[in-house]
Short mmCIF file of C-alpha atoms and ligand atoms in Angstrom, two decimals:
data_model
loop_
_atom_site.label_atom_id
_atom_site.label_comp_id
_atom_site.label_asym_id
_atom_site.label_seq_id
_atom_site.Cartn_x
_atom_site.Cartn_y
_atom_site.Cartn_z
CA MET J 1 0.00 0.00 0.00
CA LYS J 2 1.42 3.39 -1.00
CA THR J 3 -0.38 6.32 0.64
CA THR J 4 1.97 9.19 -0.09
CA THR J 5 4.11 10.57 -2.86
CA ILE J 6 6.81 11.65 -0.39
CA THR J 7 9.89 9.52 -0.85
CA PRO J 8 11.71 7.75 1.98
CA GLN J 9 14.70 10.03 1.26
CA GLN J 10 12.54 13.13 1.68
CA ILE J 11 11.10 12.11 5.05
CA ASN J 12 14.53 10.99 6.29
CA GLU J 13 15.98 14.35 5.33
CA LEU J 14 13.11 16.32 6.85
CA ILE J 15 13.30 14.51 10.19
CA LYS J 16 17.05 14.91 10.37
CA ASN J 17 17.04 18.57 9.34
CA ARG J 18 14.34 19.76 11.73
CA ARG J 19 16.12 22.00 14.25
CA THR J 20 15.06 23.98 17.24
CA ILE J 21 15.42 27.60 16.18
CA TYR J 22 15.08 30.03 19.07
CA PRO J 23 13.23 33.37 18.93
CA HIS J 24 16.53 35.29 19.20
CA GLU J 25 17.47 33.62 15.89
CA CYS J 26 14.33 35.05 14.26
CA THR J 27 13.54 38.35 12.55
CA GLY J 28 10.23 39.16 14.28
CA GLU J 29 8.48 39.15 10.88
CA LYS J 30 4.89 37.95 10.86
CA ILE J 31 3.98 34.57 9.39
CA ASP J 32 0.73 34.43 7.40
CA ASP J 33 -2.05 33.19 9.69
CA LYS J 34 -3.06 30.70 6.96
CA ILE J 35 0.25 28.87 7.44
CA ILE J 36 -0.26 28.81 11.20
CA TRP J 37 -3.70 27.27 10.64
CA GLN J 38 -2.10 24.60 8.45
CA LEU J 39 0.45 23.80 11.15
CA LEU J 40 -2.33 23.55 13.74
CA GLU J 41 -4.30 21.22 11.50
CA ASN J 42 -1.20 19.11 10.92
CA ALA J 43 -0.83 18.78 14.70
CA THR J 44 -4.26 17.21 14.84
CA TRP J 45 -3.22 14.46 12.43
CA SER J 46 -0.98 12.87 15.04
CA PRO J 47 -2.00 9.50 16.47
CA ASN J 48 -4.30 9.67 19.50
CA HIS J 49 -5.57 6.78 21.57
CA GLY J 50 -9.34 6.30 21.59
CA LYS J 51 -9.79 9.10 19.02
CA VAL J 52 -10.26 11.53 21.89
CA GLU J 53 -8.58 14.34 19.89
CA PRO J 54 -6.89 15.83 22.97
CA TRP J 55 -5.30 18.85 21.25
CA GLN J 56 -6.17 22.38 22.36
CA PHE J 57 -4.26 25.43 21.18
CA PHE J 58 -4.08 29.01 22.40
CA VAL J 59 -2.54 31.20 19.73
CA PHE J 60 -0.91 34.52 20.63
CA ALA J 61 0.03 36.95 17.85
CA ASP J 62 0.36 40.69 17.33
CA ASP J 63 -0.29 42.66 20.57
CA LYS J 64 -1.26 39.49 22.45
CA ARG J 65 2.41 38.38 22.32
CA LYS J 66 3.39 41.34 24.48
CA GLU J 67 0.56 40.63 26.93
CA LEU J 68 1.76 37.04 27.23
CA GLY J 69 5.32 38.27 27.81
CA ASN J 70 4.16 40.70 30.51
CA PHE J 71 2.26 37.90 32.22
CA LEU J 72 5.34 35.63 32.19
CA ILE J 73 7.60 38.40 33.49
CA LYS J 74 5.22 39.12 36.40
CA LEU J 75 5.04 35.39 37.13
CA TYR J 76 8.84 35.09 37.03
CA GLU J 77 9.12 37.97 39.49
CA LYS J 78 6.58 36.30 41.76
CA LEU J 79 8.09 32.80 41.68
CA THR J 80 11.80 33.61 41.75
CA PRO J 81 13.59 34.02 45.07
CA LYS J 82 15.44 37.37 45.33
CA GLU J 83 18.89 35.76 45.30
CA GLU J 84 18.09 33.90 42.04
CA TYR J 85 16.47 36.86 40.26
CA ASN J 86 18.18 37.57 36.94
CA GLN J 87 17.36 40.70 34.94
CA LYS J 88 18.71 39.02 31.78
CA LYS J 89 15.98 36.39 32.07
CA VAL J 90 13.35 39.15 32.20
CA ILE J 91 14.76 40.76 29.06
CA LYS J 92 14.79 37.36 27.34
CA LEU J 93 11.15 36.72 28.28
CA ARG J 94 10.21 40.12 26.88
CA ASP J 95 12.27 39.97 23.70
CA ARG J 96 11.32 36.47 22.64
CA MET J 97 7.74 37.67 22.21
CA SER J 98 8.55 40.33 19.62
CA GLN J 99 11.17 38.10 17.96
CA SER J 100 8.49 35.43 17.41
CA SER J 101 5.55 35.69 15.06
CA HIS J 102 3.07 33.47 16.87
CA ILE J 103 3.29 31.70 20.20
CA VAL J 104 1.12 28.61 20.49
CA VAL J 105 0.35 27.33 23.96
CA VAL J 106 -0.29 23.64 23.42
CA VAL J 107 -2.62 21.92 25.84
CA ALA J 108 -3.65 18.29 26.31
CA LYS J 109 -7.28 17.74 27.25
CA THR J 110 -6.84 14.62 29.35
CA ASN J 111 -9.37 12.21 30.82
CA GLN J 112 -12.08 12.78 28.20
CA ASN J 113 -12.24 9.01 28.14
CA PRO J 114 -11.42 7.61 31.58
CA ARG J 115 -10.06 4.43 29.98
CA ILE J 116 -7.25 6.38 28.30
CA PRO J 117 -4.36 7.10 30.71
CA GLU J 118 -3.47 10.79 31.00
CA ILE J 119 0.05 10.15 29.73
CA GLU J 120 -1.35 8.91 26.42
CA ASP J 121 -3.25 12.15 25.79
CA ILE J 122 -0.05 14.07 26.57
CA GLU J 123 1.91 11.78 24.25
CA ALA J 124 -0.59 12.41 21.44
CA VAL J 125 -0.24 16.15 21.93
CA ALA J 126 3.56 15.86 21.98
CA CYS J 127 3.34 14.02 18.64
CA GLY J 128 1.20 16.93 17.42
CA ILE J 129 3.94 19.39 18.39
CA GLN J 130 6.43 17.30 16.43
CA ASN J 131 4.07 17.48 13.42
CA MET J 132 4.06 21.27 13.75
CA GLN J 133 7.85 21.45 14.03
CA LEU J 134 8.35 19.23 10.98
CA SER J 135 5.80 21.27 9.05
CA ALA J 136 7.51 24.50 10.11
CA THR J 137 10.79 23.10 8.75
CA VAL J 138 9.25 22.52 5.33
CA TYR J 139 7.79 26.06 5.32
CA GLY J 140 11.27 27.40 6.17
CA LEU J 141 10.05 28.59 9.55
CA ALA J 142 11.59 28.51 13.01
CA SER J 143 10.08 26.65 15.92
CA TYR J 144 11.09 26.30 19.54
CA TRP J 145 9.28 24.07 22.05
CA GLY J 146 9.67 25.70 25.46
CA THR J 147 8.70 24.32 28.85
CA GLY J 148 9.83 25.02 32.41
CA ALA J 149 8.58 26.40 35.71
CA LEU J 150 6.60 29.30 34.20
CA VAL J 151 4.93 27.10 31.59
CA TYR J 152 3.88 24.48 34.13
CA ALA J 153 2.93 26.96 36.89
CA GLU J 154 -0.56 26.81 38.35
CA GLU J 155 -0.87 30.55 37.63
CA THR J 156 -0.43 29.91 33.88
CA HIS J 157 -3.19 27.30 33.96
CA VAL J 158 -5.48 29.73 35.76
CA GLN J 159 -4.62 32.56 33.34
CA LEU J 160 -5.72 30.37 30.41
CA GLY J 161 -8.84 29.24 32.25
CA LEU J 162 -7.80 25.59 32.14
CA SER J 163 -9.52 22.90 34.15
CA GLU J 164 -7.75 20.25 36.22
CA ASN J 165 -7.77 17.83 33.28
CA GLU J 166 -6.16 20.27 30.88
CA LYS J 167 -2.34 20.19 30.92
CA ILE J 168 0.07 22.52 29.18
CA VAL J 169 2.51 20.44 27.12
CA GLY J 170 4.57 23.37 25.94
CA PHE J 171 4.80 26.81 24.40
CA LEU J 172 5.65 26.60 20.70
CA TYR J 173 7.37 29.76 19.51
CA LEU J 174 7.10 30.18 15.74
CA GLY J 175 9.01 32.70 13.72
CA VAL J 176 10.90 33.60 10.59
CA PRO J 177 14.57 32.60 10.86
CA LYS J 178 17.27 35.16 10.18
CA ASP J 179 18.91 34.85 6.76
CA GLY J 180 21.84 32.46 6.52
CA LEU J 181 21.16 30.71 9.82
CA ILE J 182 22.83 27.31 9.90
CA LYS J 183 22.23 25.00 12.83
CA GLU J 184 24.27 21.88 13.35
CA ALA J 185 23.13 19.02 15.53
CA THR J 186 24.41 15.65 16.53
CA ARG J 187 22.91 12.45 17.80
CA LYS J 188 24.70 9.45 19.22
CA PRO J 189 24.60 6.42 16.92
CA VAL J 190 21.23 4.70 16.95
CA GLU J 191 22.96 1.37 17.55
CA GLU J 192 23.67 2.54 21.13
CA LYS J 193 19.95 2.80 21.76
CA VAL J 194 18.75 -0.44 20.27
CA VAL J 195 18.49 -3.93 21.65
CA TRP J 196 17.47 -6.03 18.66
CA ILE J 197 15.90 -9.15 20.07
CA LYS J 198 16.88 -12.12 17.93
C1 FMN U 201 9.37 18.20 25.92
C2 FMN U 201 10.42 19.19 25.49
C3 FMN U 201 10.64 20.32 26.22
C4 FMN U 201 11.62 21.25 25.84
N1 FMN U 201 11.81 22.37 26.61
C5 FMN U 201 12.82 23.21 26.29
C6 FMN U 201 13.09 24.34 27.10
O1 FMN U 201 12.39 24.60 28.07
N2 FMN U 201 14.13 25.13 26.76
C7 FMN U 201 14.92 24.86 25.66
O2 FMN U 201 15.86 25.62 25.41
N3 FMN U 201 14.64 23.84 24.84
C8 FMN U 201 13.62 23.00 25.13
N4 FMN U 201 13.32 21.95 24.30
C9 FMN U 201 14.03 21.84 22.99
C10 FMN U 201 15.32 21.11 23.13
O3 FMN U 201 16.25 21.90 23.79
C11 FMN U 201 15.83 20.70 21.74
O4 FMN U 201 14.90 19.86 21.11
C12 FMN U 201 17.19 20.02 21.85
O5 FMN U 201 18.17 20.95 22.16
C13 FMN U 201 17.61 19.29 20.58
O6 FMN U 201 17.75 20.20 19.51
P1 FMN U 201 16.92 20.00 18.15
O7 FMN U 201 15.46 20.21 18.50
O8 FMN U 201 17.44 21.04 17.22
O9 FMN U 201 17.18 18.61 17.67
C14 FMN U 201 12.37 21.01 24.67
C15 FMN U 201 12.12 19.87 23.90
C16 FMN U 201 11.16 18.96 24.30
C17 FMN U 201 10.93 17.73 23.46
#
């Protein structure tokens, strides 16, 4: 059965060439909303157990990026002990908003079907993020999957009006990469990670 015209070489190359590209490596230019919609739809083609379709997205663009940044800065100031406070982190939180085009907060709606373990809904949503990152690569766009204390904070859940069963899986920062950006990456040989049972 052949279900696609994409060649094995093309998918191998795409998977290998997908790179995390951070907002500070972006121009701040706006991506057409139509492309963002396509990426979001592609996310929803990831596998999901029980067909519960656990993906939920909150998209921040234009002025809403700054509002999100201000919220994260206030939260950082609230959660960070004085001796750990770092002004550079605040500047980074602020700047990454204007350097990005869209920021997608990706949420897993868990427990819609009590027979499906929560981790499986989160896994399906993580696969969706991978779909978006691979799609972004083909569109020549930057993507960065960010997590951490601010992303997982209770305050962030409350701000988005999430219920107990809705979990933030990450913030996906999307942008236009600066011209000439080359990102190298390495992986250890796959043979180190495989036990081939014979
Ligand atoms: C679940 C998850 C959470 C991540 N969170 C962060 C993060 O908070 N900060 C960060 O710099 N990168 C984060 N990343 C991106 C990784 O740093 C990145 O994938 C890694 O450096 C490998 O680079 P590559 O994506 O170009 O292969 C995360 C990736 C995943 C899968």
